[in-house]
Coordinates of C-alpha atoms in Angstrom, one line a residue:
X1 CA 33.4 -45.7 19.5
X2 CA 31.7 -42.4 20.3
X3 CA 35.0 -40.6 19.7
X4 CA 35.3 -42.1 16.2
X5 CA 31.7 -41.0 15.3
X6 CA 32.3 -37.5 16.6
X7 CA 35.6 -37.3 14.6
X8 CA 33.8 -38.6 11.5
X9 CA 31.0 -36.0 11.8
X10 CA 33.5 -33.2 12.4
X11 CA 35.5 -34.4 9.3
X12 CA 32.3 -34.4 7.2
X13 CA 31.3 -30.9 8.4
X14 CA 34.8 -29.5 7.8
X15 CA 34.8 -31.1 4.3
X16 CA 31.4 -29.7 3.3
X17 CA 32.3 -26.3 4.8
X18 CA 35.6 -26.2 2.9
X19 CA 33.9 -27.2 -0.4
X20 CA 31.2 -24.6 -0.1
X21 CA 33.6 -21.9 1.0
X22 CA 35.9 -22.7 -1.8
X23 CA 33.1 -22.4 -4.3
X24 CA 31.6 -19.2 -2.8
X25 CA 35.0 -17.7 -2.7
X26 CA 34.9 -17.5 -6.5
X27 CA 32.0 -15.1 -6.2
X28 CA 32.4 -11.5 -5.2
X29 CA 29.9 -8.7 -5.0
X30 CA 30.2 -4.9 -4.5
X31 CA 28.1 -1.8 -4.9
X32 CA 28.3 -0.2 -8.3
X33 CA 28.8 3.3 -7.1
X34 CA 31.2 2.4 -4.3
X35 CA 34.8 1.2 -4.2
X36 CA 35.2 -2.4 -5.1
X37 CA 36.9 -3.1 -1.8
X38 CA 33.9 -1.6 0.1
X39 CA 31.3 -4.0 1.5
X40 CA 28.9 -1.3 2.8
X41 CA 26.6 1.3 1.4
X42 CA 25.3 4.4 3.2
X43 CA 22.0 5.9 1.9
X44 CA 20.3 9.2 2.9
X45 CA 16.8 9.3 1.5
X46 CA 13.2 10.5 2.0
X47 CA 10.4 8.2 2.9
X48 CA 8.2 7.0 0.0
X49 CA 11.0 7.7 -2.4
X50 CA 12.2 4.8 -4.7
X51 CA 16.0 4.2 -4.3
X52 CA 18.0 2.2 -6.8
X53 CA 20.7 -0.1 -5.3
X54 CA 23.1 -1.4 -7.9
X55 CA 25.2 -4.5 -7.1
X56 CA 27.9 -6.0 -9.3
X57 CA 28.5 -9.8 -9.1
X58 CA 31.7 -11.4 -10.4
X59 CA 32.2 -15.1 -11.0
X60 CA 36.0 -15.9 -11.2
X61 CA 35.5 -19.6 -11.7
X62 CA 35.3 -21.6 -14.9
X63 CA 31.8 -22.8 -14.0
X64 CA 28.3 -21.2 -14.1
X65 CA 27.2 -20.5 -10.6
X66 CA 23.7 -19.8 -9.2
X67 CA 23.5 -18.1 -5.8
X68 CA 20.7 -17.2 -3.4
X69 CA 20.2 -13.5 -2.6
X70 CA 18.3 -12.3 0.4
X71 CA 17.9 -9.2 2.7
X72 CA 18.0 -10.1 6.4
X73 CA 18.2 -7.5 9.2
X74 CA 21.5 -6.4 10.6
X75 CA 22.5 -6.3 14.2
X76 CA 25.5 -5.5 16.5
X77 CA 27.1 -8.6 18.1
X78 CA 26.5 -8.9 21.8
X79 CA 30.1 -9.3 22.9
X80 CA 33.1 -7.2 23.5
X81 CA 33.9 -6.7 19.8
X82 CA 30.5 -5.1 19.0
X83 CA 30.8 -5.7 15.3
X84 CA 28.1 -5.7 12.6
X85 CA 26.5 -9.0 11.7
X86 CA 23.6 -10.3 9.7
X87 CA 20.7 -12.2 11.2
X88 CA 19.6 -15.5 9.9
X89 CA 17.7 -15.6 6.6
X90 CA 15.0 -17.4 8.5
X91 CA 14.6 -14.5 11.0
X92 CA 13.1 -12.0 8.6
X93 CA 11.6 -9.1 10.5
X94 CA 11.1 -5.7 8.8
X95 CA 13.5 -4.5 6.2
X96 CA 13.1 -7.2 3.5
X97 CA 9.6 -5.8 2.9
X98 CA 11.0 -2.5 1.6
X99 CA 12.7 -4.3 -1.4
X100 CA 10.5 -4.4 -4.3
X101 CA 10.4 -7.8 -6.0
X102 CA 13.9 -9.0 -5.1
X103 CA 15.3 -11.9 -7.1
X104 CA 15.6 -15.0 -5.0
X105 CA 18.3 -16.5 -7.3
X106 CA 21.0 -14.9 -9.4
X107 CA 22.8 -16.9 -12.1
X108 CA 26.4 -15.8 -13.0
X109 CA 28.1 -17.2 -16.1
X110 CA 31.7 -18.5 -15.7
X111 CA 34.4 -15.8 -15.7
X112 CA 31.8 -13.1 -16.1
X113 CA 30.4 -10.1 -14.4
X114 CA 26.7 -9.1 -14.2
X115 CA 24.9 -6.2 -12.6
X116 CA 21.7 -6.5 -10.7
X117 CA 19.5 -3.6 -9.5
X118 CA 17.3 -3.7 -6.5
X119 CA 14.7 -1.1 -5.6
X120 CA 14.2 0.1 -2.1
X121 CA 11.2 2.1 -0.9
X122 CA 10.5 3.0 2.7
X123 CA 6.8 3.7 3.6
X124 CA 5.8 7.3 3.9
X125 CA 5.6 7.3 7.7
X126 CA 9.1 5.7 8.2
X127 CA 11.7 8.0 9.8
X128 CA 14.9 6.7 11.5
X129 CA 18.1 4.8 10.8
X130 CA 17.7 1.3 9.3
X131 CA 20.5 -1.3 9.1
X132 CA 20.3 -4.5 7.2
X133 CA 22.3 -6.8 4.9
X134 CA 22.3 -8.3 1.5
X135 CA 23.5 -11.9 1.8
X136 CA 24.4 -14.3 -1.0
X137 CA 25.3 -18.0 -0.8
X138 CA 25.4 -21.0 -3.0
X139 CA 22.2 -22.5 -4.3
X140 CA 23.3 -26.1 -3.7
X141 CA 21.5 -27.1 -0.5
X142 CA 20.4 -30.8 -0.6
X143 CA 17.0 -31.1 1.1
X144 CA 17.6 -34.8 1.6
X145 CA 20.8 -34.3 3.3
X146 CA 20.7 -34.1 7.1
X147 CA 23.9 -32.1 7.3
X148 CA 24.0 -28.8 5.4
X149 CA 26.6 -26.2 6.0
X150 CA 25.8 -22.9 4.3
X151 CA 28.7 -20.5 3.9
X152 CA 27.4 -17.0 3.0
X153 CA 28.9 -13.6 2.1
X154 CA 27.3 -10.3 2.9
X155 CA 27.2 -6.6 2.1
X156 CA 26.0 -4.1 4.7
X157 CA 23.5 -1.3 4.0
X158 CA 22.6 1.6 6.3
X159 CA 20.0 4.1 5.5
X160 CA 19.1 7.4 7.2
X161 CA 15.5 8.0 6.3
X162 CA 13.7 11.4 6.6
X163 CA 10.0 11.3 6.8
X164 CA 8.7 13.9 4.2
X165 CA 5.2 12.7 3.7
X166 CA 2.0 14.4 2.9
X167 CA -1.1 12.5 4.0
X168 CA -3.7 13.8 1.7
X169 CA -7.2 12.4 1.4
X170 CA -9.9 14.4 -0.3
X171 CA -13.2 14.3 -2.1
X172 CA -12.8 15.5 -5.7
X173 CA -15.0 17.9 -7.5
X174 CA -17.5 16.1 -9.8
X175 CA -17.0 16.7 -13.5
X176 CA -20.7 17.2 -14.0
X177 CA -23.9 17.3 -12.0
X178 CA -26.9 16.2 -13.9
X179 CA -29.4 16.6 -11.0
X180 CA -30.0 19.3 -8.5
X181 CA -27.2 18.7 -6.0
X182 CA -26.0 21.8 -4.1
X183 CA -22.6 20.3 -3.5
X184 CA -20.3 20.0 -6.5
X185 CA -18.4 17.1 -4.9
X186 CA -21.5 14.9 -4.7
X187 CA -23.1 14.0 -8.1
X188 CA -26.8 13.1 -8.2
X189 CA -28.3 11.6 -11.4
X190 CA -31.1 9.5 -12.5
X191 CA -30.7 5.8 -13.1
X192 CA -31.4 5.1 -16.8
X193 CA -33.2 1.8 -16.3
X194 CA -35.4 2.1 -13.2
X195 CA -35.5 5.9 -13.1
X196 CA -34.3 6.1 -9.5
X197 CA -31.5 8.3 -8.2
X198 CA -27.8 7.5 -8.0
X199 CA -25.4 9.5 -5.8
X200 CA -21.7 9.2 -6.4
X201 CA -18.4 10.7 -5.5
X202 CA -14.7 10.3 -6.0
X203 CA -12.2 9.9 -3.1
X204 CA -8.5 10.5 -3.8
X205 CA -5.6 9.0 -1.8
X206 CA -2.6 11.1 -2.6
X207 CA 0.0 9.5 -0.4
X208 CA 2.0 6.3 -0.3
X209 CA 0.1 4.2 2.1
X210 CA -3.2 2.3 1.5
X211 CA -6.2 3.6 3.4
X212 CA -9.3 2.0 4.8
X213 CA -12.4 4.1 5.3
X214 CA -15.8 3.6 7.0
X215 CA -18.6 6.0 5.9
X216 CA -22.2 6.7 6.8
X217 CA -24.7 7.9 4.2
X218 CA -27.7 9.7 5.7
X219 CA -30.8 10.9 3.8
X220 CA -33.5 12.8 5.6
X221 CA -36.0 15.6 5.3
X222 CA -38.5 17.5 7.3
X223 CA -41.3 15.1 6.6
X224 CA -40.1 12.1 8.7
X225 CA -37.9 10.5 6.0
X226 CA -34.7 9.2 7.6
X227 CA -32.6 6.6 5.9
X228 CA -29.1 5.7 7.0
X229 CA -26.6 3.4 5.2
X230 CA -23.3 2.2 6.8
X231 CA -20.4 1.0 4.7
X232 CA -17.4 -0.5 6.5
X233 CA -13.7 -1.3 5.6
X234 CA -13.6 0.1 2.1
X235 CA -10.0 0.1 0.9
X236 CA -8.4 2.7 -1.3
X237 CA -5.0 2.0 -2.6
X238 CA -2.1 4.5 -2.4
X239 CA -1.9 7.2 -5.1
X240 CA -5.2 6.2 -6.5
X241 CA -8.8 7.5 -7.0
X242 CA -11.8 5.4 -5.9
X243 CA -15.2 5.9 -7.5
X244 CA -18.1 5.2 -5.1
X245 CA -21.8 5.2 -6.0
X246 CA -25.0 4.5 -4.1
X247 CA -28.5 3.8 -5.4
X248 CA -31.0 5.9 -3.4
X249 CA -33.8 3.3 -3.2
X250 CA -37.4 3.8 -2.1
X251 CA -37.2 7.5 -1.5
X252 CA -40.7 9.1 -1.5
X253 CA -40.7 11.5 -4.4
X254 CA -43.5 13.6 -2.9
X255 CA -41.4 14.7 -0.1
X256 CA -39.8 17.5 -2.1
X257 CA -36.5 18.7 -0.4
X258 CA -33.9 16.2 1.0
X259 CA -30.7 16.6 2.8
X260 CA -27.9 14.1 2.0
X261 CA -25.0 13.9 4.6
X262 CA -21.9 11.8 4.2
X263 CA -19.4 11.2 7.1
X264 CA -16.1 9.5 6.5
X265 CA -13.6 8.1 8.9
X266 CA -10.4 7.2 7.2
X267 CA -7.5 5.2 8.8
X268 CA -4.1 4.2 7.3
X269 CA -3.6 0.5 6.5
X270 CA -0.2 -0.1 8.1
X271 CA 0.7 -3.7 8.5
X272 CA 3.9 -3.5 10.6
X273 CA 5.9 -1.3 13.0
X274 CA 2.7 0.3 14.3
X275 CA 4.3 1.1 17.7
X276 CA 6.9 3.4 16.2
X277 CA 4.5 5.4 14.0
X278 CA 3.9 9.0 14.8
X279 CA 0.6 9.6 16.5
X280 CA -0.7 12.0 13.8
X281 CA -0.4 9.2 11.2
X282 CA -2.5 6.9 13.3
X283 CA -5.2 9.5 13.9
X284 CA -8.3 8.9 11.7
X285 CA -9.1 11.6 9.2
X286 CA -12.7 12.7 9.3
X287 CA -14.5 14.3 6.4
X288 CA -18.1 15.6 6.3
X289 CA -19.9 16.7 3.2
X290 CA -23.6 17.7 2.7
X291 CA -25.8 18.4 -0.2
X292 CA -29.5 19.3 -0.8
X293 CA -31.6 18.0 -3.6
X294 CA -35.2 19.1 -4.5
X295 CA -37.4 16.6 -6.1
X296 CA -40.6 17.6 -8.0
X297 CA -42.7 14.5 -8.9
X298 CA -43.9 14.2 -12.5
X299 CA -47.5 14.0 -11.5
X300 CA -47.4 17.4 -9.7
X301 CA -45.8 19.0 -12.8
X302 CA -48.5 17.6 -15.0
X303 CA -51.2 18.8 -12.6
X304 CA -49.6 22.3 -12.4
X305 CA -49.6 22.5 -16.2
X306 CA -53.2 21.4 -16.4
X307 CA -54.1 24.0 -13.7
X308 CA -52.3 26.8 -15.5
X309 CA -54.0 25.7 -18.8
X310 CA -57.5 25.8 -17.2
X311 CA -56.8 29.3 -15.8
X312 CA -55.6 30.4 -19.2
X313 CA -58.8 29.1 -20.9
X314 CA -61.1 30.7 -18.3
X315 CA -59.4 34.1 -18.7
X316 CA -59.6 33.8 -22.5
X317 CA -63.4 33.2 -22.4
X318 CA -63.9 36.1 -20.1

């Protein structure tokens, strides 16, 4: 009885496998810029550069066919043959993240040829050889069926990636400075509603990785005023400028001169492969800026004017 059950299962598996293989055999794929017989593509590129990968799909059957497309990692088989193979689509590790918005499904009309373009971009810190696959298989898996045999085809992609990055974080020059800031990168201006002071600056991230920065804002003078504000885990996206402003609350205006000091500690926001990153990329960037402002209270200005006016009148009488 057991032999009959095993034979039946093997027959069903072989039938399903044959049916799927027969259908997927009608679909072929090749790289647009390569020979049609080639199933591999070699790329030499710089990190942080967008690379276009063009793939041509051909449907030789008289039916419209929809296939799944995915990008698993590649590996070398652990046997005497040592051939290239593709890992399971369920064992996605690294390289699929470098494909920008890959289509999960591709529909190909009967007896027709279509071209799909995928966009590959390695992060700025990436530098070595990466090997992976583009696999495609029929989109006809029955979730209610306990037995599903998936027959897939594959293309191999190998990339030699050179790291040619420039990690550049800087504080920009302010367009205007309405108040008496001695540093052109830190803008100090009066708040329109409450009449307080607002300090602002622009921080620019000129490379291809998001950054996270912590910064301390210190305000002090020689008359025992000492205010410190801490900001943590502020994100700035790659190739962008972030505007930051702080309201300087409850600063005694009779204290005249103030020193404002800002200290930044900036770290790259890297979500994977941290162990292989160069040490200089993981080292925090530290930036320090200072500015001085001189505040003269309105009451003092009025009293000075009154005092000068009194002196003028006294001298005039004499």
